[in-house]
Amino acid sequence: MLSRRAELFVGLGVIGMAAILLWLLIPGYITIPRRVPIPALSPAFWPNVIGWTMLLCGVLLTARAVTAPPPPDSIADDLRFTRPELLRVGALAVVLVTAYIALPIVGMVWTCMIVYFLMVLMTGAKRPIWGTVIAILLPLVLFYFFTKVAGVAIPQGRIVRLP
């Protein structure tokens, strides 16, 4: 549970990120064909869905922070971030930046396996064995579905290529 002030800043931050995504990044960096028969097949469809969902969540978080009553003093003292939480957020940033850099080299499937496994470890999952199994199987199943059934090319790396 966050304090009202922190929740307000998170809500405003999410609104800002959604605005940048919707009005700068999507129109500037996604090429949209003129005639797409089904709107869900447009390259900008899912980024727009994500952007509008982020905007809605940011507005709801901000409204909740503004209208919620202040927490009692005993609870308000416990709402500060501790050192392990900040280290976890820093580790998440390192993992995501490393995944971004490794994606063209290693490929999407292998990068997703490693990132998912690291997320299982970082979150302290109750069943890490199941998380490891899912980290291996989910990217492989999705890869084979998209390449064999849907006919969509998944980015492969330069090191290891899947059939």
Coordinates of C-alpha atoms in Angstrom, one line a residue:
M1 CA 0.0 0.0 0.0
L2 CA 1.4 3.4 -1.0
S3 CA 0.8 6.7 0.7
R4 CA -1.5 9.1 -1.0
R5 CA 1.3 11.3 -2.1
A6 CA 3.2 8.4 -3.7
E7 CA 0.0 7.1 -5.3
L8 CA -0.6 10.5 -6.7
F9 CA 2.9 10.7 -8.2
V10 CA 2.6 7.1 -9.6
G11 CA -0.8 8.0 -11.2
L12 CA 0.6 11.2 -12.7
G13 CA 3.7 9.3 -13.9
V14 CA 1.6 6.7 -15.6
I15 CA -0.6 9.4 -17.3
G16 CA 2.6 11.1 -18.5
M17 CA 4.0 7.8 -19.9
A18 CA 0.7 7.0 -21.6
A19 CA 0.6 10.5 -23.2
I20 CA 4.1 10.1 -24.5
L21 CA 3.2 6.7 -25.9
L22 CA -0.1 7.7 -27.5
W23 CA 0.9 11.1 -28.9
L24 CA 4.6 10.9 -29.6
L25 CA 5.9 7.3 -29.9
I26 CA 3.1 5.5 -31.7
P27 CA 2.5 8.2 -34.4
G28 CA 6.2 8.9 -34.8
Y29 CA 7.6 5.4 -34.9
I30 CA 4.9 2.9 -36.0
T31 CA 4.2 2.8 -39.7
I32 CA 0.5 2.2 -40.3
P33 CA -0.7 1.0 -43.7
R34 CA -3.6 3.0 -45.3
R35 CA -6.1 0.2 -45.6
V36 CA -6.1 -2.5 -43.0
P37 CA -9.1 -4.9 -43.4
I38 CA -9.3 -5.8 -39.7
P39 CA -8.4 -3.1 -37.2
A40 CA -6.8 -5.7 -34.9
L41 CA -4.2 -6.4 -37.6
S42 CA -2.9 -2.9 -37.7
P43 CA 0.6 -2.5 -36.3
A44 CA -0.6 0.3 -34.0
F45 CA -3.6 -1.5 -32.6
W46 CA -2.0 -3.2 -29.6
P47 CA 0.3 -0.3 -28.7
N48 CA -2.8 1.9 -28.7
V49 CA -4.7 -0.6 -26.5
I50 CA -1.8 -0.6 -24.1
G51 CA -1.5 3.2 -24.2
W52 CA -5.2 3.8 -23.5
T53 CA -5.2 1.2 -20.7
M54 CA -2.2 3.0 -19.1
L55 CA -4.0 6.3 -19.4
L56 CA -7.2 4.9 -17.8
C57 CA -5.2 3.3 -15.0
G58 CA -3.3 6.5 -14.4
V59 CA -6.5 8.5 -14.2
L60 CA -8.0 6.0 -11.8
L61 CA -4.9 6.0 -9.6
T62 CA -4.8 9.8 -9.5
A63 CA -8.5 10.0 -8.7
R64 CA -8.2 7.4 -5.9
A65 CA -5.2 9.3 -4.4
V66 CA -7.1 12.6 -4.5
T67 CA -10.3 11.3 -3.0
A68 CA -9.0 8.8 -0.5
P69 CA -8.9 9.7 3.2
P70 CA -5.5 10.0 4.7
P71 CA -4.2 6.9 6.4
P72 CA -3.8 6.8 10.2
D73 CA -0.4 7.8 11.5
S74 CA 0.6 4.3 12.6
I75 CA 0.1 3.1 9.0
A76 CA 1.6 6.1 7.3
D77 CA 4.9 5.4 9.0
D78 CA 5.1 2.0 7.4
L79 CA 4.5 3.3 3.8
R80 CA 8.1 4.2 3.0
F81 CA 10.2 2.3 0.6
T82 CA 12.8 0.1 2.2
R83 CA 16.3 -0.7 0.8
P84 CA 15.4 -4.2 -0.5
E85 CA 12.5 -2.8 -2.5
L86 CA 14.7 -0.1 -4.1
L87 CA 17.3 -2.8 -4.9
R88 CA 14.6 -4.9 -6.5
V89 CA 13.5 -2.0 -8.7
G90 CA 17.1 -1.3 -9.7
A91 CA 17.6 -5.0 -10.5
L92 CA 14.5 -4.9 -12.7
A93 CA 15.9 -1.9 -14.6
V94 CA 19.2 -3.6 -15.2
V95 CA 17.4 -6.8 -16.4
L96 CA 15.2 -4.8 -18.8
V97 CA 18.0 -2.8 -20.2
T98 CA 20.1 -5.9 -20.6
A99 CA 17.2 -7.7 -22.3
Y100 CA 16.8 -4.7 -24.7
I101 CA 20.5 -4.9 -25.7
A102 CA 20.5 -8.8 -25.9
L103 CA 17.3 -9.1 -28.0
P104 CA 18.9 -8.7 -31.5
I105 CA 22.0 -10.8 -30.5
V106 CA 20.3 -13.7 -28.6
G107 CA 16.8 -13.6 -30.1
M108 CA 13.4 -13.1 -28.7
V109 CA 12.7 -16.6 -27.5
W110 CA 15.9 -17.1 -25.5
T111 CA 15.8 -13.5 -24.1
C112 CA 12.2 -14.0 -22.9
M113 CA 13.2 -17.3 -21.3
I114 CA 16.0 -15.7 -19.3
V115 CA 14.0 -12.5 -18.4
Y116 CA 11.0 -14.6 -17.2
F117 CA 13.3 -16.8 -15.1
L118 CA 15.0 -13.8 -13.6
M119 CA 11.6 -12.2 -12.8
V120 CA 10.6 -15.5 -11.0
L121 CA 13.7 -15.2 -8.9
M122 CA 13.4 -11.5 -8.2
T123 CA 9.8 -11.7 -7.1
G124 CA 10.4 -14.5 -4.7
A125 CA 7.8 -16.8 -6.2
K126 CA 6.3 -19.5 -3.9
R127 CA 6.9 -22.2 -6.5
P128 CA 10.1 -21.4 -8.4
I129 CA 10.2 -24.8 -10.1
W130 CA 6.9 -24.1 -11.8
G131 CA 8.2 -20.7 -12.7
T132 CA 11.3 -22.2 -14.3
V133 CA 9.2 -24.7 -16.3
I134 CA 6.9 -21.9 -17.5
A135 CA 10.0 -19.7 -18.3
I136 CA 11.2 -22.5 -20.6
L137 CA 8.0 -23.8 -22.2
L138 CA 5.9 -20.6 -22.7
P139 CA 8.3 -18.8 -25.1
L140 CA 8.9 -22.1 -27.0
V141 CA 5.1 -22.8 -27.3
L142 CA 4.5 -19.2 -28.4
F143 CA 7.3 -19.3 -30.9
Y144 CA 6.0 -22.5 -32.5
F145 CA 2.4 -21.2 -32.5
F146 CA 3.4 -17.9 -34.2
T147 CA 5.8 -19.4 -36.7
K148 CA 3.9 -22.6 -37.6
V149 CA 0.2 -21.7 -37.1
A150 CA 0.0 -18.0 -37.6
G151 CA 2.9 -17.6 -40.0
V152 CA 4.4 -14.7 -38.2
A153 CA 8.2 -14.4 -38.1
I154 CA 9.6 -14.1 -34.6
P155 CA 13.0 -12.3 -34.3
Q156 CA 15.8 -14.8 -34.1
G157 CA 19.2 -14.1 -32.7
R158 CA 22.6 -14.4 -34.3
I159 CA 23.9 -17.0 -31.8
V160 CA 21.2 -19.7 -31.7
R161 CA 18.4 -20.2 -34.3
L162 CA 15.3 -22.2 -33.8
P163 CA 13.8 -24.4 -36.6

